[in-house]
PDB file of C-alpha atoms in Angstrom:
ATOM      1  CA  MET G   1     -36.061   8.297  22.466  1.00  0.00           C
ATOM      2  CA  ILE G   2     -38.262   5.931  24.386  1.00  0.00           C
ATOM      3  CA  LYS G   3     -37.716   5.596  28.111  1.00  0.00           C
ATOM      4  CA  SER G   4     -37.921   2.065  29.477  1.00  0.00           C
ATOM      5  CA  THR G   5     -37.415   0.382  32.809  1.00  0.00           C
ATOM      6  CA  TYR G   6     -35.595  -2.929  33.185  1.00  0.00           C
ATOM      7  CA  SER G   7     -34.478  -4.983  36.146  1.00  0.00           C
ATOM      8  CA  LEU G   8     -30.839  -6.047  36.110  1.00  0.00           C
ATOM      9  CA  ASP G   9     -28.825  -8.097  38.557  1.00  0.00           C
ATOM     10  CA  VAL G  10     -26.026  -6.413  40.479  1.00  0.00           C
ATOM     11  CA  GLU G  11     -23.220  -7.984  38.432  1.00  0.00           C
ATOM     12  CA  THR G  12     -24.768  -6.789  35.159  1.00  0.00           C
ATOM     13  CA  VAL G  13     -25.196  -3.258  36.504  1.00  0.00           C
ATOM     14  CA  ARG G  14     -21.566  -3.173  37.651  1.00  0.00           C
ATOM     15  CA  THR G  15     -20.420  -4.397  34.244  1.00  0.00           C
ATOM     16  CA  LEU G  16     -22.644  -1.837  32.529  1.00  0.00           C
ATOM     17  CA  GLU G  17     -21.234   0.968  34.669  1.00  0.00           C
ATOM     18  CA  ALA G  18     -17.655  -0.184  34.089  1.00  0.00           C
ATOM     19  CA  LEU G  19     -18.142  -0.267  30.321  1.00  0.00           C
ATOM     20  CA  ALA G  20     -19.781   3.145  30.328  1.00  0.00           C
ATOM     21  CA  SER G  21     -16.852   4.546  32.266  1.00  0.00           C
ATOM     22  CA  ARG G  22     -14.236   2.836  30.102  1.00  0.00           C
ATOM     23  CA  TRP G  23     -15.900   3.884  26.829  1.00  0.00           C
ATOM     24  CA  ASN G  24     -16.731   7.333  28.210  1.00  0.00           C
ATOM     25  CA  VAL G  25     -20.383   7.007  27.173  1.00  0.00           C
ATOM     26  CA  SER G  26     -23.703   6.748  28.977  1.00  0.00           C
ATOM     27  CA  LYS G  27     -25.066   3.459  30.262  1.00  0.00           C
ATOM     28  CA  SER G  28     -27.850   3.848  27.699  1.00  0.00           C
ATOM     29  CA  GLU G  29     -25.257   4.000  24.916  1.00  0.00           C
ATOM     30  CA  VAL G  30     -23.585   0.846  26.223  1.00  0.00           C
ATOM     31  CA  LEU G  31     -26.950  -0.910  26.130  1.00  0.00           C
ATOM     32  CA  ARG G  32     -27.669   0.360  22.592  1.00  0.00           C
ATOM     33  CA  ARG G  33     -24.295  -0.939  21.376  1.00  0.00           C
ATOM     34  CA  ALA G  34     -24.836  -4.279  23.083  1.00  0.00           C
ATOM     35  CA  VAL G  35     -28.272  -4.690  21.527  1.00  0.00           C
ATOM     36  CA  ARG G  36     -26.982  -3.770  18.044  1.00  0.00           C
ATOM     37  CA  THR G  37     -24.088  -6.203  18.397  1.00  0.00           C
ATOM     38  CA  ALA G  38     -26.351  -9.005  19.608  1.00  0.00           C
ATOM     39  CA  ALA G  39     -28.782  -8.379  16.740  1.00  0.00           C
ATOM     40  CA  ALA G  40     -25.953  -8.473  14.197  1.00  0.00           C
ATOM     41  CA  GLU G  41     -24.619 -11.705  15.661  1.00  0.00           C
ATOM     42  CA  ASP G  42     -28.096 -13.203  15.569  1.00  0.00           C
ATOM     43  CA  ARG G  43     -28.362 -12.365  11.852  1.00  0.00           C
ATOM     44  CA  GLY G  44     -24.906 -13.841  11.299  1.00  0.00           C
ATOM     45  CA  GLY G  45     -23.490 -10.424  10.466  1.00  0.00           C
ATOM     46  CA  ALA G  46     -20.977 -10.352  13.300  1.00  0.00           C
ATOM     47  CA  ALA G  47     -19.648 -13.854  12.765  1.00  0.00           C
ATOM     48  CA  GLY G  48     -16.288 -14.361  11.175  1.00  0.00           C
ATOM     49  CA  PRO G  49     -12.972 -12.584  10.948  1.00  0.00           C
ATOM     50  CA  LEU G  50     -14.051 -10.008   8.359  1.00  0.00           C
ATOM     51  CA  ALA G  51     -16.870  -8.760  10.575  1.00  0.00           C
ATOM     52  CA  ALA G  52     -14.484  -8.585  13.525  1.00  0.00           C
ATOM     53  CA  LEU G  53     -12.062  -6.519  11.432  1.00  0.00           C
ATOM     54  CA  ARG G  54     -14.856  -4.146  10.423  1.00  0.00           C
ATOM     55  CA  ARG G  55     -15.882  -3.680  14.070  1.00  0.00           C
ATOM     56  CA  LEU G  56     -12.275  -3.017  15.054  1.00  0.00           C
ATOM     57  CA  GLN G  57     -11.828  -0.482  12.253  1.00  0.00           C
ATOM     58  CA  ALA G  58     -15.038   1.319  13.211  1.00  0.00           C
ATOM     59  CA  ASP G  59     -13.968   1.470  16.869  1.00  0.00           C
ATOM     60  CA  VAL G  60     -10.525   2.796  15.949  1.00  0.00           C
ATOM     61  CA  LEU G  61     -12.016   5.530  13.790  1.00  0.00           C
ATOM     62  CA  GLU G  62     -14.513   6.372  16.526  1.00  0.00           C
ATOM     63  CA  ASP G  63     -11.626   6.785  18.976  1.00  0.00           C
ATOM     64  CA  GLY G  64      -9.931   9.266  16.595  1.00  0.00           C
ATOM     65  CA  VAL G  65      -6.798   7.229  15.862  1.00  0.00           C
ATOM     66  CA  ASP G  66      -4.627   8.653  13.047  1.00  0.00           C
ATOM     67  CA  ILE G  67      -4.634   5.622  10.753  1.00  0.00           C
ATOM     68  CA  ASP G  68      -2.031   6.984   8.323  1.00  0.00           C
ATOM     69  CA  ARG G  69       0.451   7.614  11.139  1.00  0.00           C
ATOM     70  CA  TRP G  70      -0.273   4.198  12.652  1.00  0.00           C
ATOM     71  CA  VAL G  71       0.453   2.520   9.289  1.00  0.00           C
ATOM     72  CA  ARG G  72       3.730   4.468   8.922  1.00  0.00           C
ATOM     73  CA  ASP G  73       4.788   3.495  12.452  1.00  0.00           C
ATOM     74  CA  VAL G  74       3.985  -0.183  11.887  1.00  0.00           C
ATOM     75  CA  MET G  75       5.823  -0.246   8.568  1.00  0.00           C
ATOM     76  CA  ALA G  76       8.880   1.371  10.177  1.00  0.00           C
ATOM     77  CA  GLU G  77       8.845  -1.212  12.976  1.00  0.00           C
ATOM     78  CA  ARG G  78       8.567  -4.064  10.486  1.00  0.00           C
ATOM     79  CA  ARG G  79      11.487  -2.714   8.451  1.00  0.00           C
ATOM     80  CA  ALA G  80      13.541  -2.410  11.636  1.00  0.00           C
ATOM     81  CA  TRP G  81      12.845  -6.034  12.539  1.00  0.00           C
ATOM     82  CA  THR G  82      13.659  -7.348   9.063  1.00  0.00           C
ATOM     83  CA  THR G  83      16.939  -5.452   8.689  1.00  0.00           C
ATOM     84  CA  PRO G  84      19.853  -7.808   9.363  1.00  0.00           C
ATOM     85  CA  PRO G  85      21.954  -6.671  12.377  1.00  0.00           C
ATOM     86  CA  HIS G  86      25.139  -6.491  10.295  1.00  0.00           C
ATOM     87  CA  ALA G  87      23.439  -4.073   7.871  1.00  0.00           C
ATOM     88  CA  VAL G  88      22.776  -1.494  10.575  1.00  0.00           C
ATOM     89  CA  GLU G  89      25.178   1.438  10.422  1.00  0.00           C
ATOM     90  CA  GLU G  90      26.950   2.421  13.591  1.00  0.00           C
TER      91      GLU G  90
END
């Protein structure tokens, strides 16, 4: 790691601290993620819906979400919404 010193305005520091707290990571990690995201956007890699989906999937996996269970739950909800009311057994 390379240590660096930067000057940031108060609003940016507050935002940085809030993100670090929300993501449960260090402020340095927030800055690393921001720089990587900005670099990808600059190269055109983060533009478009497919790139957004990939970022979302990576974040979900990073947060430890059980994807298989989530898919089962969503499918069950969709079936429940598409079942006609008169077809529901009482």
